[in-house]
mmCIF file of C-alpha atoms in Angstrom:
data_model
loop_
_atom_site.group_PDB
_atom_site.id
_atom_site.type_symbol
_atom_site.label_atom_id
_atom_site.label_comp_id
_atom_site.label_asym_id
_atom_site.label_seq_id
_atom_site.Cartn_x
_atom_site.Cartn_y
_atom_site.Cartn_z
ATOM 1 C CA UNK S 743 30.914 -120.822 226.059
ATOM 2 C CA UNK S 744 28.536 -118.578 227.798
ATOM 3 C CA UNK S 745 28.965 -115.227 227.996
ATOM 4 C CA UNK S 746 26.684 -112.437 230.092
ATOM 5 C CA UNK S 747 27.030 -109.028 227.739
ATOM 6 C CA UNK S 748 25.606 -105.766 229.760
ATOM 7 C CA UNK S 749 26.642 -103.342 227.361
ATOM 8 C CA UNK S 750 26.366 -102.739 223.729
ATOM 9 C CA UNK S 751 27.815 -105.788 222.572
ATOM 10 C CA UNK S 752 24.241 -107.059 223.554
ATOM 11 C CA UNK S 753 23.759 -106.058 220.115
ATOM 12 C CA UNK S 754 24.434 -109.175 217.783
ATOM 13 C CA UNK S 755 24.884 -107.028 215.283
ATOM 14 C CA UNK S 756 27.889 -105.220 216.895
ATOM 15 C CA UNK S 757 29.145 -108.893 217.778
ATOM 16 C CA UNK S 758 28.757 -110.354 213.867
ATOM 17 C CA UNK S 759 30.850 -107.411 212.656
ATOM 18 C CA UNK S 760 33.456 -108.107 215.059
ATOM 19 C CA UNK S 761 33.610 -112.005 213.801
ATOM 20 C CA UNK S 762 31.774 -113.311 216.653
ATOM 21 C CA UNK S 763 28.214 -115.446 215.824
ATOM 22 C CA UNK S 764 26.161 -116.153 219.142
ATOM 23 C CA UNK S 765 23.629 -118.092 219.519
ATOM 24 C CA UNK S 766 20.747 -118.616 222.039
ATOM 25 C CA UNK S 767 20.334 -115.533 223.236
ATOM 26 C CA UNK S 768 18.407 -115.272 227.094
ATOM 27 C CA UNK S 769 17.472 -112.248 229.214
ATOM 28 C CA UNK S 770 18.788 -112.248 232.777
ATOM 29 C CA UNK S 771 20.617 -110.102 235.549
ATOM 30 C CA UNK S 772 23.161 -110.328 238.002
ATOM 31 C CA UNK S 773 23.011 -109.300 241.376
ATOM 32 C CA UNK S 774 25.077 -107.324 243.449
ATOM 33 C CA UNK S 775 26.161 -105.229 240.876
ATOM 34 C CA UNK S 776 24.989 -102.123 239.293
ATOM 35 C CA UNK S 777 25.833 -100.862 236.268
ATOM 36 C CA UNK S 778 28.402 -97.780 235.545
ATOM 37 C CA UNK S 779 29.071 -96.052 232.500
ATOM 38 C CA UNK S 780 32.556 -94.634 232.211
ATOM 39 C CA UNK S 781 34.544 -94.406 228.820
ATOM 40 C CA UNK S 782 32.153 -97.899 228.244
ATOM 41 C CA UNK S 783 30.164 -99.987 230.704
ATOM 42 C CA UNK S 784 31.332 -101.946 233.752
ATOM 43 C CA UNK S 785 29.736 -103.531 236.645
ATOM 44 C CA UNK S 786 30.391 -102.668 240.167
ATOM 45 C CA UNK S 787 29.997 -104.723 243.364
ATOM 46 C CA UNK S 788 26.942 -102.834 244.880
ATOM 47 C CA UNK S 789 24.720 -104.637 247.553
ATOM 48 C CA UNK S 790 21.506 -105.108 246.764
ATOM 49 C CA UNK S 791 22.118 -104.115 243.088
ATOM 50 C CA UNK S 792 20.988 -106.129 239.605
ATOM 51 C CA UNK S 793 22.859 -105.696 236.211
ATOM 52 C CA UNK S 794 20.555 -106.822 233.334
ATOM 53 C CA UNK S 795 22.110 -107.984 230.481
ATOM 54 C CA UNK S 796 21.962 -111.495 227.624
ATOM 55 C CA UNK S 797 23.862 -114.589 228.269
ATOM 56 C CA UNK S 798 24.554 -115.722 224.676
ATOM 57 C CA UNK S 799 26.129 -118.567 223.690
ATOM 58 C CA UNK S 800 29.482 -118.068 221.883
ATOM 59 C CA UNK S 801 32.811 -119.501 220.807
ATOM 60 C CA UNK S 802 35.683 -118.694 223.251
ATOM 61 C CA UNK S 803 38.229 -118.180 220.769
ATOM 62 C CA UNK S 804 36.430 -115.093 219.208
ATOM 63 C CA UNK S 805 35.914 -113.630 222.447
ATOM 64 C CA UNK S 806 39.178 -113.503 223.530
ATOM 65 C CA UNK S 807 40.016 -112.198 220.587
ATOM 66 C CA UNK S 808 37.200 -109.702 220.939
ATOM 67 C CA UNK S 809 38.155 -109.065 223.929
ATOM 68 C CA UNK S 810 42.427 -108.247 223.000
ATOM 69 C CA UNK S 811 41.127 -105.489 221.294
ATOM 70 C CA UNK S 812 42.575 -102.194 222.697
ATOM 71 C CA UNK S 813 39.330 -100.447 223.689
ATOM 72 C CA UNK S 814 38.431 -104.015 225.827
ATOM 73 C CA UNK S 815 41.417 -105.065 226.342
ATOM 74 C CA UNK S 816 41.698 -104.362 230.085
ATOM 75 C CA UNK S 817 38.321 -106.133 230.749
ATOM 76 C CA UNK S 818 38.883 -109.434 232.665
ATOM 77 C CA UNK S 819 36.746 -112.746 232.366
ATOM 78 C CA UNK S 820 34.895 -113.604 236.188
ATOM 79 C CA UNK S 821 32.560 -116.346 236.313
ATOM 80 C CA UNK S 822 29.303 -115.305 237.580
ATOM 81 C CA UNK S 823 25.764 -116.615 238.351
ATOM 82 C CA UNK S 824 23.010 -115.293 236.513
ATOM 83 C CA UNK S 825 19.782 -115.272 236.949
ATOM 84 C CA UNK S 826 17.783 -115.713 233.688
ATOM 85 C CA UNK S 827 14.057 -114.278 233.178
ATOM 86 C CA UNK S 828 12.426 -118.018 233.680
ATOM 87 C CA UNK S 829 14.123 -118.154 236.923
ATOM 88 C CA UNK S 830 16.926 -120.615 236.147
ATOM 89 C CA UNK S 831 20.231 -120.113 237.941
ATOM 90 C CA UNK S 832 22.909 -119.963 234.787
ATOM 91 C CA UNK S 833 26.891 -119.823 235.003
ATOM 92 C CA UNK S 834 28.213 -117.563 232.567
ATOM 93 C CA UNK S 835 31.650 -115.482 231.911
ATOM 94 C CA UNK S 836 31.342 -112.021 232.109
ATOM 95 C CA UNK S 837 33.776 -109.204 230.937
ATOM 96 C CA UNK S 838 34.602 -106.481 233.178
ATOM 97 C CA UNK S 839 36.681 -103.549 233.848
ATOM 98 C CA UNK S 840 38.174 -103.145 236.797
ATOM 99 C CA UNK S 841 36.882 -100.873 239.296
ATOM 100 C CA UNK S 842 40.201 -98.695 239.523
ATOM 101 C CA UNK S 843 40.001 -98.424 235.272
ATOM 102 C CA UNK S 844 36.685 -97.029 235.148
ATOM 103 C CA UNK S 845 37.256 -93.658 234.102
ATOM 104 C CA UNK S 846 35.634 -90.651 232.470
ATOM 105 C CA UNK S 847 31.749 -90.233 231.100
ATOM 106 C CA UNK S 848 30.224 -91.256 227.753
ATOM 107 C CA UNK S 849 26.876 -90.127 227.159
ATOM 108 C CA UNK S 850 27.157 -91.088 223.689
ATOM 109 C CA UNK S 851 27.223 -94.676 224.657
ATOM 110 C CA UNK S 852 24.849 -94.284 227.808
ATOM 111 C CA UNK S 853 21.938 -92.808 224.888
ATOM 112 C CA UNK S 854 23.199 -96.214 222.602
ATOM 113 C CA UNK S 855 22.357 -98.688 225.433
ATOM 114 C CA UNK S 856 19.655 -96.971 226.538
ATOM 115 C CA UNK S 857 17.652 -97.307 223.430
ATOM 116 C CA UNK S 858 19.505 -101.121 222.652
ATOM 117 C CA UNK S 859 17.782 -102.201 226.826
ATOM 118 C CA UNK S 860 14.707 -100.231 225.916
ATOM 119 C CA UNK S 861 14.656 -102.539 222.314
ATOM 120 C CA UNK S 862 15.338 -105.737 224.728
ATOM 121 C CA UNK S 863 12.089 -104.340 227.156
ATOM 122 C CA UNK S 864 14.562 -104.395 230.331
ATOM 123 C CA UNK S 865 12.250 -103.129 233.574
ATOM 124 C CA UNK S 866 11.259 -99.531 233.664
ATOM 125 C CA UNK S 867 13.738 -98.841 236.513
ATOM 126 C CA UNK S 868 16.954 -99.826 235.220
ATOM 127 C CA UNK S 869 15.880 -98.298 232.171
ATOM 128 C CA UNK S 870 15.682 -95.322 234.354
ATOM 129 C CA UNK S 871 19.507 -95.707 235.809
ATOM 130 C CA UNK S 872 20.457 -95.979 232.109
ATOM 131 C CA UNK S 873 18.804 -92.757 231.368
ATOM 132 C CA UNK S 874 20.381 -90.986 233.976
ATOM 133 C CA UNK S 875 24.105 -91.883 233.321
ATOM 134 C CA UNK S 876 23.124 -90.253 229.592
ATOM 135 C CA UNK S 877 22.083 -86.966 230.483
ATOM 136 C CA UNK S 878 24.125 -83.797 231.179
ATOM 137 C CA UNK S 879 24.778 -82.944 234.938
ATOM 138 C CA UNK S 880 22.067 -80.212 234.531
ATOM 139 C CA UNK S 881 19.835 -82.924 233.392
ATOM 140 C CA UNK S 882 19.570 -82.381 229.479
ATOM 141 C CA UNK S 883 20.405 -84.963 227.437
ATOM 142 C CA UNK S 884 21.785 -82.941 223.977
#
C-alpha cells in the first residue's frame, strides 16, 4: 500500500527497526494542511496550507501493526491526494491524529525532523515552520 509519512517515520531507518521495509520512496506534499508538532506530528486542515512529506510503498499489515502501537495508536488512516515533486497526482493513506488529541510541545522531535526534512532538501520555507515549532517561546532553541 501507499503510505504519505510527514514525520519521523520518513526515516526508513526508524521504519526497518520497527519491522516495516518500504520501498519506492517519492517526495511530495499535501495541501490544505499544515503541519503541527504536539507530543509528535499531525496535520491540520489549514487553507491554503502544504504538508511535505514521502509516499513510500509498504505492506499494510506492518503498518497497522505499526500503527497499534501505544504512542500511534490514536492516529487514524484518511486517504488523501498527494502531490508528488514530478507533478503526478498520487493516492496514498496517511496517518493522523486527530485534531482534538493533539496535545502538548516536543521540541525534541521538532529539532529530529527538522534536520531528517533538511536531509530530504524540503523548500526553505517549510523548513522554516519546522524550525520554529523547535525553538523555545523566547526563540532559543537549547
Amino acid at each position: 500500500m501507499e503510505v504519505f509519512f510527514y514525520g519521523l517515520f520518513m526515516d526508513s531507518s526508524i521504519l526497518s527497526k520497527n519491522g516495516i521495509q518500504s520501498t519506492n520512496p517519492r517526495k511530495g506534499y499535501l495541501e490544505n494542511y499544515t503541519l503541527k508538532i504536539g507530543n509528535r506530528a499531525s496535520l491540520i486542515p489549514s487553507k491554503g496550507g502544504k504538508s511535505y512529506g514521502l509516499v513510500m510503498t509498504v505492506n499494510s499489515d506492518k503498518i497497522q501493526s505499526l500503527y497499534a502501537e501505544a504512542s500511534v495508536s490514536d492516529y487514524v488512516p484518511e486517504e488523501v491526494e498527494i502531490i508528488l515533486d514530478s507533478g503526478e497526482k498520487l493516492k496514498a493513506t496517511c496517518y493522523n491524529l486527530p485534531l482534538e488529541l493533539l496535545t502538548g510541545t516536543n521540541e525534541s522531535y521538532a529539532k529530529s525532523l527538522y534536520r531528517l526534512a533538511q536531509t530530504l532538501d524540503f523548500p526553505k520555507e517549510y523548513l522554516d515552520e519546522i524550525k520554529q515549532m523547535s525553538q523555545k517561546p523566547d526563540g532559543t532553541t537549547g
